[in-house]
Amino acid sequence: DAKTTQPNSMESNEEEPVHLPCNHSTISGTDYIHWYRQLPSQGPEYVIHGLTSNVNNRMASLAIAEDRKSSTLILHRATLRDAAVYYCILRVLYNTDKLIFGTGTRLQVFP
Amino acid sequence: NAGVTQTPKFQVLKTGQSMTLQCAQDMNHNSMYWYRQDPGMGLRLIYYSASEGTTDKGEVPNGYNVSRLNKREFSLRLESAAPSQTSVYFCASSESLLGLVGYTFGSGTRLTVV
């Protein structure tokens, strides 16, 4: 199964942009790239997903490399409520349906 | 608020005891999933159900059984609990099996097996 690699932790100041990187060099052509975040003692929360093209929604933007071997989640203006563990996940759909979770990036946001 | 509801929120079992974790969603989603999360790790898929009446194994199905009771409800059963099953269990649902939308997760059941 394809795997993702993320930095263990990142820091940001409030109201600054944050770029969270993810490598997925063994991604298959049918795998979707999903991002979720998880606050302490809560279930993961969907953030955004994409296949080949860059995506924007009210929470964030997703930039996908042309070869799809890496992607970046962009939080345009970090707030204290954005402090969480962010998971870059591949949704594997060939002969199955599962989210392959990595270890995630713990984002700290400072006032 | 609409979403995924899990019961109970906390449970302590003795080794060998059985229990059923309940999950219900009110979003009319076709697909439902059970995951477990061990400390400091990401989630791993136990079982999933693409639609009412169907279930399939995920990455770590051993020691568990599931039932898709109807479109709303998907239960996870531990027949003989073991300390290795101490974990936080998350139920999730999704509108489509085809990866076109995200999952909605419940708030989890924290299970300790002693």
PDB file of C-alpha atoms in Angstrom, chain A residues 33-100:
ATOM      1  CA  ILE A  33      -5.123  12.578  -1.545  1.00  0.00           C
ATOM      2  CA  HIS A  34      -7.102  13.462   1.593  1.00  0.00           C
ATOM      3  CA  TRP A  35      -6.239  15.702   4.524  1.00  0.00           C
ATOM      4  CA  TYR A  36      -7.821  15.390   7.958  1.00  0.00           C
ATOM      5  CA  ARG A  37      -7.052  17.030  11.271  1.00  0.00           C
ATOM      6  CA  GLN A  38      -7.557  15.736  14.778  1.00  0.00           C
ATOM      7  CA  LEU A  39      -7.941  17.724  17.969  1.00  0.00           C
ATOM      8  CA  PRO A  40      -7.184  16.054  21.338  1.00  0.00           C
ATOM      9  CA  SER A  41      -9.839  13.524  22.379  1.00  0.00           C
ATOM     10  CA  GLN A  42     -11.802  14.027  19.163  1.00  0.00           C
ATOM     11  CA  GLY A  43     -12.292  12.102  15.953  1.00  0.00           C
ATOM     12  CA  PRO A  44     -10.531  13.206  12.767  1.00  0.00           C
ATOM     13  CA  GLU A  45     -12.175  16.057  10.886  1.00  0.00           C
ATOM     14  CA  TYR A  46     -12.173  16.181   7.081  1.00  0.00           C
ATOM     15  CA  VAL A  47     -10.277  19.161   5.675  1.00  0.00           C
ATOM     16  CA  ILE A  48      -9.879  18.749   1.926  1.00  0.00           C
ATOM     17  CA  HIS A  49      -9.092  16.232  -0.806  1.00  0.00           C
ATOM     18  CA  GLY A  50      -7.987  16.100  -4.422  1.00  0.00           C
ATOM     19  CA  LEU A  51      -6.851  13.824  -7.224  1.00  0.00           C
ATOM     20  CA  THR A  52      -4.717  15.801  -9.678  1.00  0.00           C
ATOM     21  CA  SER A  53      -5.679  19.473  -9.630  1.00  0.00           C
ATOM     22  CA  ASN A  54      -5.229  22.022  -6.871  1.00  0.00           C
ATOM     23  CA  VAL A  55      -8.313  22.445  -4.685  1.00  0.00           C
ATOM     24  CA  ASN A  56      -9.682  25.241  -2.523  1.00  0.00           C
ATOM     25  CA  ASN A  57     -12.422  25.242   0.098  1.00  0.00           C
ATOM     26  CA  ARG A  58     -13.424  27.385   3.041  1.00  0.00           C
ATOM     27  CA  MET A  59     -10.927  25.679   5.353  1.00  0.00           C
ATOM     28  CA  ALA A  60      -7.776  25.365   3.270  1.00  0.00           C
ATOM     29  CA  SER A  61      -6.097  24.898  -0.097  1.00  0.00           C
ATOM     30  CA  LEU A  62      -4.453  21.767  -1.435  1.00  0.00           C
ATOM     31  CA  ALA A  63      -1.565  22.036  -3.853  1.00  0.00           C
ATOM     32  CA  ILE A  64      -0.708  18.791  -5.674  1.00  0.00           C
ATOM     33  CA  ALA A  65       2.573  18.339  -7.520  1.00  0.00           C
ATOM     34  CA  GLU A  66       2.338  17.616 -11.210  1.00  0.00           C
ATOM     35  CA  ASP A  67       3.743  14.098 -10.738  1.00  0.00           C
ATOM     36  CA  ARG A  68       1.407  13.596  -7.700  1.00  0.00           C
ATOM     37  CA  LYS A  69       4.291  12.392  -5.560  1.00  0.00           C
ATOM     38  CA  SER A  70       3.860  15.208  -3.074  1.00  0.00           C
ATOM     39  CA  SER A  71       1.247  17.678  -1.895  1.00  0.00           C
ATOM     40  CA  THR A  72       0.963  20.666   0.418  1.00  0.00           C
ATOM     41  CA  LEU A  73      -1.897  21.700   2.654  1.00  0.00           C
ATOM     42  CA  ILE A  74      -2.091  25.479   2.937  1.00  0.00           C
ATOM     43  CA  LEU A  75      -3.814  27.241   5.822  1.00  0.00           C
ATOM     44  CA  HIS A  76      -3.982  30.833   4.673  1.00  0.00           C
ATOM     45  CA  ARG A  77      -4.183  32.456   8.114  1.00  0.00           C
ATOM     46  CA  ALA A  78      -3.518  30.194  11.074  1.00  0.00           C
ATOM     47  CA  THR A  79      -5.642  30.631  14.183  1.00  0.00           C
ATOM     48  CA  LEU A  80      -5.220  29.114  17.625  1.00  0.00           C
ATOM     49  CA  ARG A  81      -8.090  26.752  16.792  1.00  0.00           C
ATOM     50  CA  ASP A  82      -6.013  25.303  13.935  1.00  0.00           C
ATOM     51  CA  ALA A  83      -3.607  23.690  16.402  1.00  0.00           C
ATOM     52  CA  ALA A  84      -4.072  19.954  15.805  1.00  0.00           C
ATOM     53  CA  VAL A  85      -2.501  16.854  14.281  1.00  0.00           C
ATOM     54  CA  TYR A  86      -2.840  17.013  10.495  1.00  0.00           C
ATOM     55  CA  TYR A  87      -2.949  13.747   8.573  1.00  0.00           C
ATOM     56  CA  CYS A  88      -2.121  13.440   4.897  1.00  0.00           C
ATOM     57  CA  ILE A  89      -3.949  10.328   3.771  1.00  0.00           C
ATOM     58  CA  LEU A  90      -4.280   8.309   0.614  1.00  0.00           C
ATOM     59  CA  ARG A  91      -7.697   6.907  -0.115  1.00  0.00           C
ATOM     60  CA  VAL A  92      -6.965   3.608  -1.832  1.00  0.00           C
ATOM     61  CA  LEU A  93      -9.812   2.513  -4.086  1.00  0.00           C
ATOM     62  CA  TYR A  94      -8.306  -0.230  -6.270  1.00  0.00           C
ATOM     63  CA  ASN A  95     -10.043  -3.496  -5.193  1.00  0.00           C
ATOM     64  CA  THR A  96     -10.782  -1.963  -1.787  1.00  0.00           C
ATOM     65  CA  ASP A  97     -11.713   1.252  -0.015  1.00  0.00           C
ATOM     66  CA  LYS A  98      -9.524   2.384   2.822  1.00  0.00           C
ATOM     67  CA  LEU A  99      -7.771   5.433   4.175  1.00  0.00           C
ATOM     68  CA  ILE A 100      -4.048   4.797   4.750  1.00  0.00           C
TER      69      ILE A 100
END
